[in-house]
Structure formats: structure tokens, C-alpha cells
PDB file of C-alpha atoms in Angstrom:
ATOM      1  CA  MET A   1       2.111 -12.950 -67.961  1.00 41.00           C
ATOM      2  CA  ILE A   2       4.116  -9.784 -67.362  1.00 36.00           C
ATOM      3  CA  ARG A   3       3.527  -9.885 -63.608  1.00 38.00           C
ATOM      4  CA  ILE A   4       4.971 -13.424 -63.309  1.00 35.00           C
ATOM      5  CA  LEU A   5       8.285 -12.000 -64.462  1.00 37.00           C
ATOM      6  CA  SER A   6       8.444  -9.251 -61.852  1.00 39.00           C
ATOM      7  CA  GLY A   7       9.041  -8.922 -58.143  1.00 38.00           C
ATOM      8  CA  MET A   8      12.150 -11.095 -57.885  1.00 32.00           C
ATOM      9  CA  LEU A   9      13.755  -9.413 -54.919  1.00 31.00           C
ATOM     10  CA  ALA A  10      11.472  -9.970 -51.920  1.00 32.00           C
ATOM     11  CA  ILE A  11      11.715 -12.478 -49.053  1.00 28.00           C
ATOM     12  CA  ALA A  12       9.107 -13.476 -46.476  1.00 31.00           C
ATOM     13  CA  SER A  13       8.674 -15.378 -43.236  1.00 30.00           C
ATOM     14  CA  ALA A  14       7.841 -19.063 -43.167  1.00 32.00           C
ATOM     15  CA  MET A  15       4.387 -20.204 -42.136  1.00 34.00           C
ATOM     16  CA  PRO A  16       4.230 -21.382 -38.488  1.00 35.00           C
ATOM     17  CA  ALA A  17       3.162 -24.872 -39.581  1.00 34.00           C
ATOM     18  CA  LEU A  18       6.522 -25.388 -41.226  1.00 34.00           C
ATOM     19  CA  ALA A  19       8.202 -25.724 -37.852  1.00 38.00           C
ATOM     20  CA  GLN A  20       6.431 -29.041 -37.236  1.00 38.00           C
ATOM     21  CA  ASP A  21       9.111 -30.920 -39.167  1.00 45.00           C
ATOM     22  CA  ALA A  22      12.604 -29.460 -38.932  1.00 52.00           C
ATOM     23  CA  ARG A  23      13.831 -30.974 -42.199  1.00 86.00           C
ATOM     24  CA  THR A  24      10.692 -30.785 -44.342  1.00 95.00           C
ATOM     25  CA  ALA A  25       9.052 -27.540 -45.393  1.00 96.00           C
ATOM     26  CA  ARG A  26       5.434 -27.272 -46.471  1.00 96.00           C
ATOM     27  CA  PHE A  27       3.385 -24.445 -47.894  1.00 96.00           C
ATOM     28  CA  GLN A  28       0.114 -24.062 -49.775  1.00 96.00           C
ATOM     29  CA  VAL A  29      -0.680 -22.367 -53.058  1.00 96.00           C
ATOM     30  CA  THR A  30      -4.476 -22.059 -53.399  1.00 96.00           C
ATOM     31  CA  GLY A  31      -5.524 -25.569 -52.447  1.00 95.00           C
ATOM     32  CA  VAL A  32      -2.299 -27.364 -53.304  1.00 96.00           C
ATOM     33  CA  GLU A  33       0.138 -28.335 -50.564  1.00 97.00           C
ATOM     34  CA  ILE A  34       3.756 -28.377 -51.684  1.00 97.00           C
ATOM     35  CA  SER A  35       6.467 -30.061 -49.635  1.00 97.00           C
ATOM     36  CA  LEU A  36      10.221 -30.237 -50.039  1.00 98.00           C
ATOM     37  CA  PRO A  37      13.232 -31.412 -48.064  1.00 97.00           C
ATOM     38  CA  ILE A  38      15.156 -28.504 -46.559  1.00 96.00           C
ATOM     39  CA  PRO A  39      18.677 -28.495 -48.037  1.00 95.00           C
ATOM     40  CA  LYS A  40      21.490 -29.329 -45.653  1.00 93.00           C
ATOM     41  CA  GLY A  41      22.813 -26.236 -43.914  1.00 92.00           C
ATOM     42  CA  TYR A  42      19.596 -24.216 -44.340  1.00 93.00           C
ATOM     43  CA  CYS A  43      16.935 -23.386 -41.774  1.00 90.00           C
ATOM     44  CA  LEU A  44      13.548 -21.723 -41.469  1.00 91.00           C
ATOM     45  CA  PRO A  45      13.594 -18.116 -40.201  1.00 90.00           C
ATOM     46  CA  GLN A  46      13.466 -17.777 -36.441  1.00 87.00           C
ATOM     47  CA  GLY A  47      13.602 -14.923 -33.970  1.00 87.00           C
ATOM     48  CA  LYS A  48      14.708 -11.656 -35.563  1.00 85.00           C
ATOM     49  CA  GLY A  49      15.001 -13.446 -38.884  1.00 85.00           C
ATOM     50  CA  VAL A  50      11.208 -13.658 -39.103  1.00 90.00           C
ATOM     51  CA  THR A  51      10.946  -9.888 -38.706  1.00 87.00           C
ATOM     52  CA  VAL A  52      13.569  -9.274 -41.374  1.00 81.00           C
ATOM     53  CA  SER A  53      11.773 -11.636 -43.736  1.00 84.00           C
ATOM     54  CA  GLN A  54       8.390 -10.027 -43.162  1.00 86.00           C
ATOM     55  CA  LEU A  55       9.650  -6.511 -43.719  1.00 82.00           C
ATOM     56  CA  VAL A  56      11.368  -7.321 -46.983  1.00 75.00           C
ATOM     57  CA  ALA A  57       8.453  -9.447 -48.197  1.00 83.00           C
ATOM     58  CA  ALA A  58       6.206  -6.442 -47.801  1.00 85.00           C
ATOM     59  CA  THR A  59       8.121  -4.682 -50.580  1.00 82.00           C
ATOM     60  CA  ASP A  60       6.966  -7.201 -53.202  1.00 85.00           C
ATOM     61  CA  ASP A  61       3.579  -6.151 -54.522  1.00 83.00           C
ATOM     62  CA  ALA A  62       3.449  -8.662 -57.385  1.00 84.00           C
ATOM     63  CA  ASN A  63       4.120 -11.952 -55.596  1.00 91.00           C
ATOM     64  CA  VAL A  64       3.148 -14.031 -52.603  1.00 94.00           C
ATOM     65  CA  THR A  65       6.247 -15.344 -50.851  1.00 95.00           C
ATOM     66  CA  ASN A  66       5.646 -18.959 -49.894  1.00 95.00           C
ATOM     67  CA  LEU A  67       8.861 -19.874 -48.111  1.00 94.00           C
ATOM     68  CA  THR A  68      12.238 -18.502 -47.052  1.00 93.00           C
ATOM     69  CA  LEU A  69      15.243 -20.620 -46.072  1.00 92.00           C
ATOM     70  CA  HIS A  70      18.480 -19.045 -44.850  1.00 89.00           C
ATOM     71  CA  GLN A  71      21.825 -20.503 -43.867  1.00 88.00           C
ATOM     72  CA  CYS A  72      21.545 -21.908 -40.367  1.00 89.00           C
ATOM     73  CA  GLY A  73      23.027 -19.489 -37.845  1.00 83.00           C
ATOM     74  CA  ASP A  74      22.408 -16.487 -40.132  1.00 72.00           C
ATOM     75  CA  GLU A  75      19.111 -15.254 -38.726  1.00 70.00           C
ATOM     76  CA  THR A  76      19.386 -11.611 -39.744  1.00 71.00           C
ATOM     77  CA  ARG A  77      22.116 -11.083 -42.344  1.00 71.00           C
ATOM     78  CA  PHE A  78      20.596 -13.282 -45.047  1.00 76.00           C
ATOM     79  CA  MET A  79      23.674 -13.437 -47.264  1.00 83.00           C
ATOM     80  CA  ASP A  80      22.882 -16.892 -48.698  1.00 90.00           C
ATOM     81  CA  TYR A  81      19.221 -17.873 -48.800  1.00 92.00           C
ATOM     82  CA  TYR A  82      16.351 -19.300 -50.848  1.00 95.00           C
ATOM     83  CA  ILE A  83      13.003 -17.670 -51.593  1.00 94.00           C
ATOM     84  CA  LEU A  84      10.004 -19.494 -53.067  1.00 97.00           C
ATOM     85  CA  LYS A  85       7.132 -17.389 -54.337  1.00 95.00           C
ATOM     86  CA  THR A  86       4.135 -17.324 -56.656  1.00 96.00           C
ATOM     87  CA  SER A  87       2.918 -14.460 -58.818  1.00 92.00           C
ATOM     88  CA  LYS A  88      -0.364 -13.109 -57.473  1.00 92.00           C
ATOM     89  CA  ILE A  89      -2.027 -13.293 -60.878  1.00 89.00           C
ATOM     90  CA  LEU A  90      -1.193 -17.010 -61.062  1.00 91.00           C
ATOM     91  CA  LEU A  91      -2.284 -18.042 -57.567  1.00 93.00           C
ATOM     92  CA  ALA A  92      -5.500 -19.689 -58.694  1.00 91.00           C
ATOM     93  CA  LEU A  93      -4.310 -20.833 -62.116  1.00 93.00           C
ATOM     94  CA  ALA A  94      -3.994 -24.575 -62.711  1.00 96.00           C
ATOM     95  CA  VAL A  95      -0.989 -25.056 -65.000  1.00 96.00           C
ATOM     96  CA  SER A  96       1.389 -27.889 -65.738  1.00 97.00           C
ATOM     97  CA  ARG A  97       5.127 -27.396 -65.679  1.00 97.00           C
ATOM     98  CA  GLU A  98       5.335 -28.029 -69.407  1.00 97.00           C
ATOM     99  CA  ASP A  99       2.633 -25.493 -70.239  1.00 97.00           C
ATOM    100  CA  LEU A 100       4.004 -22.834 -67.895  1.00 96.00           C
ATOM    101  CA  ILE A 101       7.487 -23.073 -69.376  1.00 97.00           C
ATOM    102  CA  ALA A 102       6.085 -22.950 -72.907  1.00 96.00           C
ATOM    103  CA  GLN A 103       4.001 -19.858 -72.119  1.00 93.00           C
ATOM    104  CA  VAL A 104       6.886 -18.013 -70.475  1.00 93.00           C
ATOM    105  CA  VAL A 105       9.307 -18.852 -73.276  1.00 93.00           C
ATOM    106  CA  GLU A 106       6.805 -17.671 -75.851  1.00 92.00           C
ATOM    107  CA  ALA A 107       6.306 -14.414 -73.978  1.00 90.00           C
ATOM    108  CA  LEU A 108      10.007 -13.613 -73.694  1.00 86.00           C
ATOM    109  CA  ASP A 109      10.059 -11.985 -77.138  1.00 83.00           C
ATOM    110  CA  GLU A 110       7.231  -9.611 -76.299  1.00 87.00           C
ATOM    111  CA  PRO A 111       8.433  -6.006 -75.850  1.00 85.00           C
ATOM    112  CA  ALA A 112       6.380  -5.562 -72.678  1.00 81.00           C
ATOM    113  CA  VAL A 113       7.975  -8.626 -71.111  1.00 80.00           C
ATOM    114  CA  LYS A 114      11.473  -7.473 -72.012  1.00 78.00           C
ATOM    115  CA  GLU A 115      10.674  -4.138 -70.431  1.00 79.00           C
ATOM    116  CA  SER A 116       9.445  -5.847 -67.263  1.00 77.00           C
ATOM    117  CA  ILE A 117      12.995  -6.983 -66.402  1.00 78.00           C
ATOM    118  CA  ASP A 118      14.809  -3.968 -67.815  1.00 83.00           C
ATOM    119  CA  PRO A 119      16.873  -2.517 -64.915  1.00 87.00           C
ATOM    120  CA  ALA A 120      15.967   0.996 -66.073  1.00 86.00           C
ATOM    121  CA  LYS A 121      12.348   0.152 -65.215  1.00 84.00           C
ATOM    122  CA  VAL A 122      12.728  -2.409 -62.433  1.00 85.00           C
ATOM    123  CA  ASN A 123      15.320  -0.717 -60.200  1.00 88.00           C
ATOM    124  CA  PRO A 124      13.369   2.516 -59.603  1.00 90.00           C
ATOM    125  CA  GLU A 125      10.301   0.436 -58.742  1.00 87.00           C
ATOM    126  CA  VAL A 126      12.322  -1.591 -56.240  1.00 84.00           C
ATOM    127  CA  GLU A 127      13.667   1.607 -54.692  1.00 89.00           C
ATOM    128  CA  ARG A 128      10.155   3.012 -54.263  1.00 89.00           C
ATOM    129  CA  SER A 129       8.824  -0.219 -52.772  1.00 86.00           C
ATOM    130  CA  PHE A 130      11.615  -0.439 -50.215  1.00 83.00           C
ATOM    131  CA  ALA A 131      11.161   3.222 -49.283  1.00 88.00           C
ATOM    132  CA  THR A 132       7.452   2.655 -48.644  1.00 87.00           C
ATOM    133  CA  VAL A 133       8.157  -0.162 -46.178  1.00 84.00           C
ATOM    134  CA  VAL A 134      11.424   0.779 -44.455  1.00 79.00           C
ATOM    135  CA  GLY A 135      11.226   4.553 -44.719  1.00 85.00           C
ATOM    136  CA  GLU A 136      14.461   5.040 -46.644  1.00 85.00           C
ATOM    137  CA  LYS A 137      15.007   4.935 -50.370  1.00 89.00           C
ATOM    138  CA  PRO A 138      17.996   2.775 -51.329  1.00 88.00           C
ATOM    139  CA  THR A 139      20.078   3.030 -54.456  1.00 92.00           C
ATOM    140  CA  VAL A 140      19.631  -0.131 -56.533  1.00 92.00           C
ATOM    141  CA  ASN A 141      21.860  -1.147 -59.416  1.00 92.00           C
ATOM    142  CA  GLY A 142      22.455  -4.262 -61.482  1.00 91.00           C
ATOM    143  CA  GLY A 143      19.896  -6.458 -63.169  1.00 89.00           C
ATOM    144  CA  ILE A 144      18.588  -9.905 -64.035  1.00 90.00           C
ATOM    145  CA  ARG A 145      18.693 -11.605 -67.430  1.00 90.00           C
ATOM    146  CA  TRP A 146      17.087 -14.689 -68.967  1.00 91.00           C
ATOM    147  CA  LEU A 147      19.380 -17.676 -69.493  1.00 92.00           C
ATOM    148  CA  GLY A 148      17.293 -20.189 -71.414  1.00 93.00           C
ATOM    149  CA  HIS A 149      15.213 -23.116 -70.246  1.00 96.00           C
ATOM    150  CA  ASP A 150      14.966 -26.883 -70.019  1.00 97.00           C
ATOM    151  CA  GLU A 151      12.163 -29.294 -69.115  1.00 97.00           C
ATOM    152  CA  VAL A 152      12.205 -28.169 -65.472  1.00 98.00           C
ATOM    153  CA  CYS A 153      12.878 -24.415 -65.368  1.00 98.00           C
ATOM    154  CA  VAL A 154      13.041 -21.147 -67.169  1.00 97.00           C
ATOM    155  CA  TYR A 155      16.304 -19.714 -65.812  1.00 97.00           C
ATOM    156  CA  LEU A 156      17.341 -16.205 -64.890  1.00 94.00           C
ATOM    157  CA  ALA A 157      20.389 -14.797 -63.150  1.00 96.00           C
ATOM    158  CA  GLY A 158      22.208 -11.598 -62.344  1.00 95.00           C
ATOM    159  CA  VAL A 159      23.670  -9.396 -59.611  1.00 95.00           C
ATOM    160  CA  MET A 160      21.767  -6.699 -57.723  1.00 92.00           C
ATOM    161  CA  THR A 161      23.388  -4.099 -55.458  1.00 91.00           C
ATOM    162  CA  PHE A 162      21.656  -2.128 -52.694  1.00 87.00           C
ATOM    163  CA  LYS A 163      23.079   0.960 -51.002  1.00 90.00           C
ATOM    164  CA  THR A 164      21.547   2.666 -47.981  1.00 86.00           C
ATOM    165  CA  SER A 165      22.858   5.074 -45.378  1.00 85.00           C
ATOM    166  CA  ALA A 166      23.621   2.109 -43.137  1.00 80.00           C
ATOM    167  CA  SER A 167      25.161  -0.440 -45.491  1.00 81.00           C
ATOM    168  CA  ASP A 168      25.997  -1.624 -48.976  1.00 87.00           C
ATOM    169  CA  SER A 169      25.233  -5.121 -50.214  1.00 87.00           C
ATOM    170  CA  ALA A 170      25.496  -7.105 -53.423  1.00 92.00           C
ATOM    171  CA  HIS A 171      23.569 -10.297 -54.081  1.00 93.00           C
ATOM    172  CA  ALA A 172      23.838 -12.745 -56.922  1.00 96.00           C
ATOM    173  CA  VAL A 173      20.426 -14.067 -57.943  1.00 96.00           C
ATOM    174  CA  SER A 174      19.870 -17.535 -59.420  1.00 97.00           C
ATOM    175  CA  GLY A 175      16.289 -18.222 -60.459  1.00 97.00           C
ATOM    176  CA  CYS A 176      14.041 -20.986 -61.748  1.00 98.00           C
ATOM    177  CA  LEU A 177      10.460 -20.430 -62.908  1.00 97.00           C
ATOM    178  CA  THR A 178       8.559 -23.720 -62.743  1.00 98.00           C
ATOM    179  CA  ALA A 179       5.296 -25.369 -61.668  1.00 98.00           C
ATOM    180  CA  VAL A 180       4.608 -27.991 -59.003  1.00 98.00           C
ATOM    181  CA  GLY A 181       1.335 -29.831 -58.426  1.00 96.00           C
ATOM    182  CA  GLY A 182      -0.387 -27.637 -60.989  1.00 97.00           C
ATOM    183  CA  ARG A 183       0.693 -24.345 -59.401  1.00 97.00           C
ATOM    184  CA  ALA A 184       3.354 -21.857 -60.471  1.00 97.00           C
ATOM    185  CA  VAL A 185       6.321 -21.609 -58.133  1.00 98.00           C
ATOM    186  CA  ASN A 186       9.428 -19.483 -58.582  1.00 97.00           C
ATOM    187  CA  VAL A 187      12.619 -20.627 -56.849  1.00 98.00           C
ATOM    188  CA  TYR A 188      15.377 -18.102 -56.178  1.00 96.00           C
ATOM    189  CA  ARG A 189      18.722 -18.459 -54.478  1.00 96.00           C
ATOM    190  CA  TYR A 190      20.502 -15.317 -53.314  1.00 94.00           C
ATOM    191  CA  SER A 191      24.238 -15.473 -52.619  1.00 94.00           C
ATOM    192  CA  ASP A 192      27.305 -13.256 -52.339  1.00 93.00           C
ATOM    193  CA  GLY A 193      27.262 -10.887 -55.293  1.00 93.00           C
ATOM    194  CA  ALA A 194      30.894  -9.963 -54.778  1.00 90.00           C
ATOM    195  CA  ASP A 195      31.522 -13.033 -56.929  1.00 93.00           C
ATOM    196  CA  PRO A 196      29.298 -12.491 -59.990  1.00 93.00           C
ATOM    197  CA  ALA A 197      29.894 -16.092 -61.062  1.00 96.00           C
ATOM    198  CA  ASN A 198      27.605 -17.157 -58.208  1.00 96.00           C
ATOM    199  CA  ALA A 199      24.617 -16.065 -60.279  1.00 97.00           C
ATOM    200  CA  THR A 200      25.119 -18.953 -62.707  1.00 97.00           C
ATOM    201  CA  ARG A 201      27.038 -21.250 -60.344  1.00 97.00           C
ATOM    202  CA  TYR A 202      23.918 -21.941 -58.292  1.00 97.00           C
ATOM    203  CA  LEU A 203      21.461 -22.512 -61.123  1.00 98.00           C
ATOM    204  CA  PRO A 204      21.797 -26.293 -60.614  1.00 98.00           C
ATOM    205  CA  ASP A 205      20.758 -25.750 -56.980  1.00 97.00           C
ATOM    206  CA  VAL A 206      17.504 -23.993 -57.850  1.00 98.00           C
ATOM    207  CA  LYS A 207      16.752 -26.703 -60.394  1.00 98.00           C
ATOM    208  CA  ALA A 208      17.441 -29.383 -57.764  1.00 98.00           C
ATOM    209  CA  MET A 209      15.054 -27.666 -55.367  1.00 98.00           C
ATOM    210  CA  ALA A 210      12.382 -27.492 -58.071  1.00 98.00           C
ATOM    211  CA  LEU A 211      12.774 -31.210 -58.696  1.00 98.00           C
ATOM    212  CA  SER A 212      12.625 -31.986 -54.968  1.00 97.00           C
ATOM    213  CA  MET A 213       9.174 -30.441 -54.511  1.00 98.00           C
ATOM    214  CA  GLN A 214       6.032 -32.548 -54.389  1.00 96.00           C
ATOM    215  CA  GLY A 215       2.492 -31.232 -54.731  1.00 96.00           C
ATOM    216  CA  ALA A 216      -0.835 -32.710 -53.640  1.00 94.00           C
ATOM    217  CA  PRO A 217      -4.332 -31.433 -52.810  1.00 93.00           C
ATOM    218  CA  ALA A 218      -4.350 -29.712 -49.440  1.00 90.00           C
ATOM    219  CA  HIS A 219      -6.523 -31.156 -46.680  1.00 83.00           C
TER     220      HIS A 219
END
């Protein structure tokens, strides 16, 4: 359960099959195909954007990144984008949305789970992971916090800042932990962290994306 709550900062390239339908994205989670309409104004990674996505996805050891959608025309900067991922320890687990939410909510009071999103623990791990992949250790600050749940999502939000020798960036993170078609899927939207209110402003968007997904056995 602890690992489902970690690794919230990585992005990855879209599967080649997703390009078959420009406005519908599809991905598989261990035998279940999940489809969703691509929100207006967002696109699948292309060109250099695929490389950027792959490099950053490699820094997430705890999750498989299923899908990345960025603002159309923003192939490399990735200031406003969605990431959908699944915890590696839950890839083969069949779980309903109701049961997943209940299990996560129950676990939130466990000391080990609280520690798993404590910035004092998470940020150094993120720094080490990025250094392994890109060759430079960034300075990471900020953090994510839990913001309750409803029948669709367990919500989290916060602002993370990254500083390297080349640039500084701040991203607001809006997250929804949910399940679709019997598989766990985490939906995250990253946006401009210069406005911290974005972290909660876009929670309805991640919920809407969770509701838009449909799951069925893969063929």
C-alpha cells in the first residue's frame, strides 16, 4: 500500500498505438484496456516531447506511466500536462474503485504511509532518482498533501519546485487516486506552480478525467 502513494512526479511517453485515434487515448494495465477522450487543447507527445517524457519517466521506480498528455504546441516545456500511472505493486491486482478508495483511506493514518509523502523523505529520493537518469542532482522543495476523498477519487495536491544549473521550475500538482475496469490508475495534472491555487483549482479536472475513462478486457 505504501508504494501506491509514492512516485508522483514522473512522466512518460505515450504508447505508439495511441496515435491511431487523435482524440481518443488507449493504454493497457495488465489485461485491461482503458480508453478516454483526450481533453480539448491537449495532445500526445510527439518529436522531442517523447524523449523528454521517456527521460523523466525513467526517474520513477515505483510506478508504470501509462499515458502523458501535454498542451498542444508545448512539446518540450511541459508546463501544463496530465500523467496517468499505476503503482507497480498494483499492476496485476483486480480492485474495484470503491475498494481501492476504502483501502487507501484506511491506510492514511498509518505512520509508514504518512512518512511516504513526507517531503523530508520524498524530496531527497526524487533528487537521487533524477541524478541517476539525467546526470545532475536537482534541488527539490515543496510537497504534496492529502485532501480527502469522494466516491471517485482520493485527492492530493501541492506545489513542487525543481532547481538545476540550467533552470528553475515550480509545478502545482493535482492528483486523483482511483480505479478503472478493475485496475488502479492515478491521474495527475501538473500546472504552473507560481500560482499555488492551481493545485486545488484543477482537482475537478482530474476527477473529470477519471470519470471519462472506460475499461474493458484487452484483446
